[in-house]
Structure formats: structure tokens, C-alpha cells
Amino acid sequence: MANEGSAAANAGAALGTVRPGGRTARVRAAVLRAAGDVLAEEGFARLDLAEVARRAEVGKTTVYRRWGTVARLVADLLADMAEQSVPRADTGTLLGDLRANAHLVRRTLTDHRQGPLFRALVAAAAGDPETAEALHRFYAARVEEWAPCVRQAVGRGELPPDTDPFAVIRAVSAPLYYRVLTTDAPLDEAAAEQAAAAAEAAARAGVYAAAG
């Protein structure tokens, strides 16, 4: 749990993630948007700094000077996506919160742009250590964002006191990603409902007790 929190806290500390202002902010936004477009349309293998600069309508030297490598650009893109992500829900019940999380994941993975983008990043992470590290930071930040709903459920007496909040949140997303990456079954609302209900039932049964 400590490692997870530390990873989340350091999500913005990667190369290229210092948030600028003014024209620099506009250039960064344009470049990150272009990088996301290339990933969604053509995949990680076709992500090229020169092509990103062309799409963003900025000078190649600007992109090379600021990001330097594709891995650094991807790290900045993921840091920005973490910053822009929808904040967690607070429905007052664990099941309500986990359902909100599951439907958010489903909407992301079925979005015409975000879905292909994430699939490209997951595929790239399997063979590129720097991309894998950046993706791990992104997911650590998102899990940390949603973990308080589990802690609140513990406080309300809905869950055993030793419940690992990170494990519960990951349990909601895991079957949804698995469905997208390994099957051709539709990722519909029923799948999101099932994922939330299963995670909630397992948490109540003490399945996600913290190790040690």
C-alpha cells in the first residue's frame, strides 16, 4: 500500500510533467493532443516526434527540445490524463461508489478515442520499460483517487477493518480490461454492474484483507 501511494504521489514528477503557463501551456496541450491522436489512430509503433509536431502545428525543435524521446512524451501524456481524469464519486455507499467507478472505466474503454489509445499504451508497455513505468504511475494515481471510498466504507462498518482499498479498486477495473483485451464480447453496462457487484461482495467477505 505504501508503494502504491508513493507511486501516485510521484505521478507528476516524471520527465516533462512540470505544468507550464501561457503559450508554453498551449503548445503542450496541442502536442499532447496530437500524440494521443497518433496513438489512437496508428498505435505506439507509429508514434514519431516529427509527426506529432506536424499535427500539433509546432516546430520540431520545440518538441525535441522539450520531450526528447517518445517515452518522455508518453509519460507526459499519461500525467496529463491523470490530472484531467474525472474525480471519484461519493454516493454514500460502497456499492454505489464502485458502480460509478466501473461505469467510468467502461465509458473510457469504449470511447472512440480513449479506448484505442489505452489499448495502444497497454500493448506498448509490454515491450517498453519506460512506457510501462509511466502507465504504472497513471494507474497508481487513479487507484489512489478512488481508494477513499473503500476507507469510508470501512469507517461505516460495511467492510472488515483490514480491507486493502487499493485491491478493491483494482478488482473493479480488472475484469473490464480483461474483457476488452482478451475477448470480443461487448463491454456493456451489464459487465460494469457485474464487476462492481463482484468486487463489493468479495470485499465484504474479507477477500481483500491487507497482507501482513
mmCIF file of N, CA, C and O in Angstrom, residues 19-81:
data_model
loop_
_atom_site.group_PDB
_atom_site.id
_atom_site.type_symbol
_atom_site.label_atom_id
_atom_site.label_comp_id
_atom_site.label_asym_id
_atom_site.label_seq_id
_atom_site.Cartn_x
_atom_site.Cartn_y
_atom_site.Cartn_z
ATOM 1 N N ARG A 19 3.947 21.622 -15.019
ATOM 2 C CA ARG A 19 2.841 22.292 -15.697
ATOM 3 C C ARG A 19 3.198 23.740 -16.020
ATOM 4 O O ARG A 19 3.441 24.544 -15.138
ATOM 5 N N PRO A 20 3.281 24.091 -17.285
ATOM 6 C CA PRO A 20 3.646 25.446 -17.685
ATOM 7 C C PRO A 20 2.421 26.334 -17.810
ATOM 8 O O PRO A 20 1.296 25.898 -17.615
ATOM 9 N N GLY A 21 2.658 27.598 -18.171
ATOM 10 C CA GLY A 21 1.549 28.515 -18.378
ATOM 11 C C GLY A 21 1.705 29.251 -19.696
ATOM 12 O O GLY A 21 2.720 29.136 -20.381
ATOM 13 N N GLY A 22 0.681 30.044 -20.085
ATOM 14 C CA GLY A 22 0.754 30.863 -21.280
ATOM 15 C C GLY A 22 0.925 30.071 -22.549
ATOM 16 O O GLY A 22 0.321 29.018 -22.748
ATOM 17 N N ARG A 23 1.775 30.615 -23.437
ATOM 18 C CA ARG A 23 1.992 29.972 -24.734
ATOM 19 C C ARG A 23 2.555 28.566 -24.563
ATOM 20 O O ARG A 23 2.182 27.637 -25.306
ATOM 21 N N THR A 24 3.431 28.387 -23.578
ATOM 22 C CA THR A 24 4.001 27.061 -23.342
ATOM 23 C C THR A 24 2.920 26.047 -23.027
ATOM 24 O O THR A 24 2.962 24.899 -23.479
ATOM 25 N N ALA A 25 1.915 26.473 -22.258
ATOM 26 C CA ALA A 25 0.801 25.581 -21.932
ATOM 27 C C ALA A 25 0.019 25.223 -23.183
ATOM 28 O O ALA A 25 -0.424 24.076 -23.346
ATOM 29 N N ARG A 26 -0.171 26.188 -24.075
ATOM 30 C CA ARG A 26 -0.911 25.930 -25.306
ATOM 31 C C ARG A 26 -0.149 24.966 -26.205
ATOM 32 O O ARG A 26 -0.747 24.082 -26.829
ATOM 33 N N VAL A 27 1.158 25.133 -26.275
ATOM 34 C CA VAL A 27 1.986 24.229 -27.071
ATOM 35 C C VAL A 27 1.917 22.825 -26.492
ATOM 36 O O VAL A 27 1.730 21.840 -27.225
ATOM 37 N N ARG A 28 2.054 22.717 -25.176
ATOM 38 C CA ARG A 28 1.987 21.402 -24.532
ATOM 39 C C ARG A 28 0.649 20.732 -24.812
ATOM 40 O O ARG A 28 0.588 19.546 -25.154
ATOM 41 N N ALA A 29 -0.441 21.470 -24.681
ATOM 42 C CA ALA A 29 -1.770 20.900 -24.907
ATOM 43 C C ALA A 29 -1.910 20.399 -26.338
ATOM 44 O O ALA A 29 -2.451 19.316 -26.587
ATOM 45 N N ALA A 30 -1.414 21.180 -27.291
ATOM 46 C CA ALA A 30 -1.509 20.795 -28.701
ATOM 47 C C ALA A 30 -0.680 19.551 -28.992
ATOM 48 O O ALA A 30 -1.113 18.646 -29.717
ATOM 49 N N VAL A 31 0.516 19.495 -28.427
ATOM 50 C CA VAL A 31 1.400 18.352 -28.657
ATOM 51 C C VAL A 31 0.827 17.093 -28.019
ATOM 52 O O VAL A 31 0.822 16.016 -28.633
ATOM 53 N N LEU A 32 0.322 17.204 -26.800
ATOM 54 C CA LEU A 32 -0.239 16.024 -26.134
ATOM 55 C C LEU A 32 -1.491 15.529 -26.849
ATOM 56 O O LEU A 32 -1.718 14.321 -26.956
ATOM 57 N N ARG A 33 -2.294 16.471 -27.336
ATOM 58 C CA ARG A 33 -3.472 16.079 -28.102
ATOM 59 C C ARG A 33 -3.053 15.331 -29.367
ATOM 60 O O ARG A 33 -3.632 14.286 -29.714
ATOM 61 N N ALA A 34 -2.056 15.843 -30.061
ATOM 62 C CA ALA A 34 -1.582 15.194 -31.281
ATOM 63 C C ALA A 34 -0.998 13.820 -30.982
ATOM 64 O O ALA A 34 -1.228 12.863 -31.727
ATOM 65 N N ALA A 35 -0.257 13.717 -29.893
ATOM 66 C CA ALA A 35 0.316 12.420 -29.516
ATOM 67 C C ALA A 35 -0.789 11.407 -29.230
ATOM 68 O O ALA A 35 -0.712 10.248 -29.654
ATOM 69 N N GLY A 36 -1.832 11.839 -28.523
ATOM 70 C CA GLY A 36 -2.953 10.956 -28.254
ATOM 71 C C GLY A 36 -3.659 10.528 -29.522
ATOM 72 O O GLY A 36 -4.083 9.371 -29.659
ATOM 73 N N ASP A 37 -3.787 11.447 -30.476
ATOM 74 C CA ASP A 37 -4.425 11.123 -31.749
ATOM 75 C C ASP A 37 -3.641 10.048 -32.502
ATOM 76 O O ASP A 37 -4.225 9.102 -33.049
ATOM 77 N N VAL A 38 -2.320 10.202 -32.544
ATOM 78 C CA VAL A 38 -1.494 9.218 -33.243
ATOM 79 C C VAL A 38 -1.614 7.853 -32.574
ATOM 80 O O VAL A 38 -1.768 6.821 -33.246
ATOM 81 N N LEU A 39 -1.570 7.828 -31.243
ATOM 82 C CA LEU A 39 -1.691 6.565 -30.522
ATOM 83 C C LEU A 39 -3.028 5.893 -30.823
ATOM 84 O O LEU A 39 -3.098 4.686 -31.058
ATOM 85 N N ALA A 40 -4.097 6.685 -30.784
ATOM 86 C CA ALA A 40 -5.431 6.131 -31.003
ATOM 87 C C ALA A 40 -5.628 5.644 -32.432
ATOM 88 O O ALA A 40 -6.280 4.628 -32.669
ATOM 89 N N GLU A 41 -5.051 6.357 -33.388
ATOM 90 C CA GLU A 41 -5.263 6.039 -34.803
ATOM 91 C C GLU A 41 -4.288 5.000 -35.342
ATOM 92 O O GLU A 41 -4.669 4.158 -36.168
ATOM 93 N N GLU A 42 -3.031 5.055 -34.884
ATOM 94 C CA GLU A 42 -1.992 4.251 -35.526
ATOM 95 C C GLU A 42 -1.186 3.373 -34.573
ATOM 96 O O GLU A 42 -0.396 2.542 -35.026
ATOM 97 N N GLY A 43 -1.338 3.576 -33.258
ATOM 98 C CA GLY A 43 -0.612 2.760 -32.297
ATOM 99 C C GLY A 43 0.746 3.329 -31.921
ATOM 100 O O GLY A 43 1.254 4.265 -32.543
ATOM 101 N N PHE A 44 1.333 2.732 -30.905
ATOM 102 C CA PHE A 44 2.595 3.222 -30.352
ATOM 103 C C PHE A 44 3.741 3.149 -31.356
ATOM 104 O O PHE A 44 4.607 4.022 -31.394
ATOM 105 N N ALA A 45 3.752 2.106 -32.167
ATOM 106 C CA ALA A 45 4.865 1.910 -33.105
ATOM 107 C C ALA A 45 4.982 3.048 -34.106
ATOM 108 O O ALA A 45 6.076 3.321 -34.625
ATOM 109 N N ARG A 46 3.876 3.742 -34.375
ATOM 110 C CA ARG A 46 3.890 4.844 -35.346
ATOM 111 C C ARG A 46 4.005 6.214 -34.676
ATOM 112 O O ARG A 46 3.915 7.242 -35.360
ATOM 113 N N LEU A 47 4.194 6.221 -33.375
ATOM 114 C CA LEU A 47 4.317 7.497 -32.666
ATOM 115 C C LEU A 47 5.708 8.071 -32.910
ATOM 116 O O LEU A 47 6.719 7.510 -32.484
ATOM 117 N N ASP A 48 5.747 9.189 -33.612
ATOM 118 C CA ASP A 48 7.008 9.806 -34.027
ATOM 119 C C ASP A 48 6.963 11.282 -33.658
ATOM 120 O O ASP A 48 5.955 11.964 -33.904
ATOM 121 N N LEU A 49 8.040 11.782 -33.067
ATOM 122 C CA LEU A 49 8.033 13.171 -32.601
ATOM 123 C C LEU A 49 7.830 14.153 -33.745
ATOM 124 O O LEU A 49 7.137 15.165 -33.578
ATOM 125 N N ALA A 50 8.411 13.883 -34.883
ATOM 126 C CA ALA A 50 8.252 14.787 -36.017
ATOM 127 C C ALA A 50 6.802 14.829 -36.483
ATOM 128 O O ALA A 50 6.267 15.891 -36.821
ATOM 129 N N GLU A 51 6.160 13.668 -36.531
ATOM 130 C CA GLU A 51 4.759 13.612 -36.946
ATOM 131 C C GLU A 51 3.862 14.303 -35.923
ATOM 132 O O GLU A 51 2.906 14.998 -36.284
ATOM 133 N N VAL A 52 4.177 14.129 -34.650
ATOM 134 C CA VAL A 52 3.410 14.817 -33.607
ATOM 135 C C VAL A 52 3.547 16.327 -33.761
ATOM 136 O O VAL A 52 2.561 17.067 -33.667
ATOM 137 N N ALA A 53 4.756 16.795 -34.027
ATOM 138 C CA ALA A 53 4.974 18.229 -34.223
ATOM 139 C C ALA A 53 4.179 18.745 -35.417
ATOM 140 O O ALA A 53 3.581 19.824 -35.360
ATOM 141 N N ARG A 54 4.157 17.968 -36.496
ATOM 142 C CA ARG A 54 3.402 18.377 -37.686
ATOM 143 C C ARG A 54 1.910 18.502 -37.376
ATOM 144 O O ARG A 54 1.273 19.482 -37.732
ATOM 145 N N ARG A 55 1.380 17.498 -36.688
ATOM 146 C CA ARG A 55 -0.045 17.532 -36.359
ATOM 147 C C ARG A 55 -0.390 18.665 -35.395
ATOM 148 O O ARG A 55 -1.472 19.255 -35.484
ATOM 149 N N ALA A 56 0.525 18.920 -34.467
ATOM 150 C CA ALA A 56 0.280 19.969 -33.476
ATOM 151 C C ALA A 56 0.548 21.358 -34.025
ATOM 152 O O ALA A 56 0.241 22.356 -33.364
ATOM 153 N N GLU A 57 1.145 21.413 -35.206
ATOM 154 C CA GLU A 57 1.494 22.674 -35.853
ATOM 155 C C GLU A 57 2.458 23.492 -35.006
ATOM 156 O O GLU A 57 2.304 24.694 -34.814
ATOM 157 N N VAL A 58 3.478 22.791 -34.496
ATOM 158 C CA VAL A 58 4.559 23.452 -33.753
ATOM 159 C C VAL A 58 5.882 22.989 -34.362
ATOM 160 O O VAL A 58 5.938 21.986 -35.082
ATOM 161 N N GLY A 59 6.932 23.705 -34.066
ATOM 162 C CA GLY A 59 8.229 23.361 -34.622
ATOM 163 C C GLY A 59 8.779 22.061 -34.069
ATOM 164 O O GLY A 59 8.603 21.749 -32.890
ATOM 165 N N LYS A 60 9.443 21.297 -34.940
ATOM 166 C CA LYS A 60 10.040 20.042 -34.494
ATOM 167 C C LYS A 60 11.055 20.269 -33.385
ATOM 168 O O LYS A 60 11.151 19.476 -32.457
ATOM 169 N N THR A 61 11.806 21.352 -33.505
ATOM 170 C CA THR A 61 12.827 21.607 -32.486
ATOM 171 C C THR A 61 12.198 21.819 -31.117
ATOM 172 O O THR A 61 12.778 21.433 -30.098
ATOM 173 N N THR A 62 11.024 22.422 -31.092
ATOM 174 C CA THR A 62 10.322 22.623 -29.820
ATOM 175 C C THR A 62 9.989 21.289 -29.173
ATOM 176 O O THR A 62 10.200 21.086 -27.970
ATOM 177 N N VAL A 63 9.463 20.365 -29.968
ATOM 178 C CA VAL A 63 9.085 19.056 -29.446
ATOM 179 C C VAL A 63 10.317 18.274 -29.008
ATOM 180 O O VAL A 63 10.342 17.695 -27.915
ATOM 181 N N TYR A 64 11.360 18.258 -29.832
ATOM 182 C CA TYR A 64 12.567 17.516 -29.478
ATOM 183 C C TYR A 64 13.256 18.119 -28.255
ATOM 184 O O TYR A 64 13.780 17.395 -27.405
ATOM 185 N N ARG A 65 13.246 19.450 -28.175
ATOM 186 C CA ARG A 65 13.911 20.096 -27.041
ATOM 187 C C ARG A 65 13.173 19.804 -25.733
ATOM 188 O O ARG A 65 13.795 19.552 -24.705
ATOM 189 N N ARG A 66 11.857 19.842 -25.771
ATOM 190 C CA ARG A 66 11.084 19.677 -24.535
ATOM 191 C C ARG A 66 10.954 18.222 -24.098
ATOM 192 O O ARG A 66 11.087 17.899 -22.927
ATOM 193 N N TRP A 67 10.654 17.320 -25.069
ATOM 194 C CA TRP A 67 10.387 15.935 -24.691
ATOM 195 C C TRP A 67 11.545 15.000 -25.021
ATOM 196 O O TRP A 67 11.783 14.054 -24.285
ATOM 197 N N GLY A 68 12.196 15.209 -26.117
ATOM 198 C CA GLY A 68 13.400 14.446 -26.438
ATOM 199 C C GLY A 68 13.178 13.047 -26.972
ATOM 200 O O GLY A 68 13.782 12.651 -27.965
ATOM 201 N N THR A 69 12.317 12.273 -26.323
ATOM 202 C CA THR A 69 12.052 10.903 -26.740
ATOM 203 C C THR A 69 10.550 10.627 -26.703
ATOM 204 O O THR A 69 9.787 11.320 -26.017
ATOM 205 N N VAL A 70 10.161 9.598 -27.418
ATOM 206 C CA VAL A 70 8.760 9.186 -27.409
ATOM 207 C C VAL A 70 8.333 8.769 -26.005
ATOM 208 O O VAL A 70 7.218 9.070 -25.560
ATOM 209 N N ALA A 71 9.217 8.083 -25.282
ATOM 210 C CA ALA A 71 8.882 7.624 -23.932
ATOM 211 C C ALA A 71 8.570 8.801 -23.013
ATOM 212 O O ALA A 71 7.628 8.749 -22.211
ATOM 213 N N ARG A 72 9.335 9.871 -23.121
ATOM 214 C CA ARG A 72 9.082 11.045 -22.283
ATOM 215 C C ARG A 72 7.770 11.724 -22.677
ATOM 216 O O ARG A 72 7.040 12.228 -21.823
ATOM 217 N N LEU A 73 7.476 11.730 -23.959
ATOM 218 C CA LEU A 73 6.218 12.310 -24.415
ATOM 219 C C LEU A 73 5.029 11.504 -23.888
ATOM 220 O O LEU A 73 4.034 12.067 -23.412
ATOM 221 N N VAL A 74 5.143 10.195 -23.930
ATOM 222 C CA VAL A 74 4.077 9.338 -23.422
ATOM 223 C C VAL A 74 3.909 9.534 -21.920
ATOM 224 O O VAL A 74 2.779 9.574 -21.405
ATOM 225 N N ALA A 75 5.019 9.670 -21.189
ATOM 226 C CA ALA A 75 4.940 9.898 -19.750
ATOM 227 C C ALA A 75 4.188 11.189 -19.453
ATOM 228 O O ALA A 75 3.357 11.249 -18.532
ATOM 229 N N ASP A 76 4.456 12.230 -20.232
ATOM 230 C CA ASP A 76 3.765 13.500 -20.025
ATOM 231 C C ASP A 76 2.294 13.388 -20.392
ATOM 232 O O ASP A 76 1.426 13.942 -19.719
ATOM 233 N N LEU A 77 1.995 12.660 -21.463
ATOM 234 C CA LEU A 77 0.604 12.449 -21.859
ATOM 235 C C LEU A 77 -0.172 11.750 -20.749
ATOM 236 O O LEU A 77 -1.286 12.154 -20.396
ATOM 237 N N LEU A 78 0.407 10.710 -20.169
ATOM 238 C CA LEU A 78 -0.271 9.978 -19.107
ATOM 239 C C LEU A 78 -0.426 10.831 -17.848
ATOM 240 O O LEU A 78 -1.452 10.753 -17.155
ATOM 241 N N ALA A 79 0.587 11.647 -17.541
ATOM 242 C CA ALA A 79 0.471 12.539 -16.389
ATOM 243 C C ALA A 79 -0.664 13.528 -16.594
ATOM 244 O O ALA A 79 -1.441 13.812 -15.675
ATOM 245 N N ASP A 80 -0.781 14.049 -17.814
ATOM 246 C CA ASP A 80 -1.861 14.987 -18.121
ATOM 247 C C ASP A 80 -3.221 14.295 -18.053
ATOM 248 O O ASP A 80 -4.192 14.869 -17.544
ATOM 249 N N MET A 81 -3.301 13.067 -18.540
ATOM 250 C CA MET A 81 -4.552 12.326 -18.479
ATOM 251 C C MET A 81 -4.974 12.064 -17.032
ATOM 252 O O MET A 81 -6.165 12.120 -16.696
#
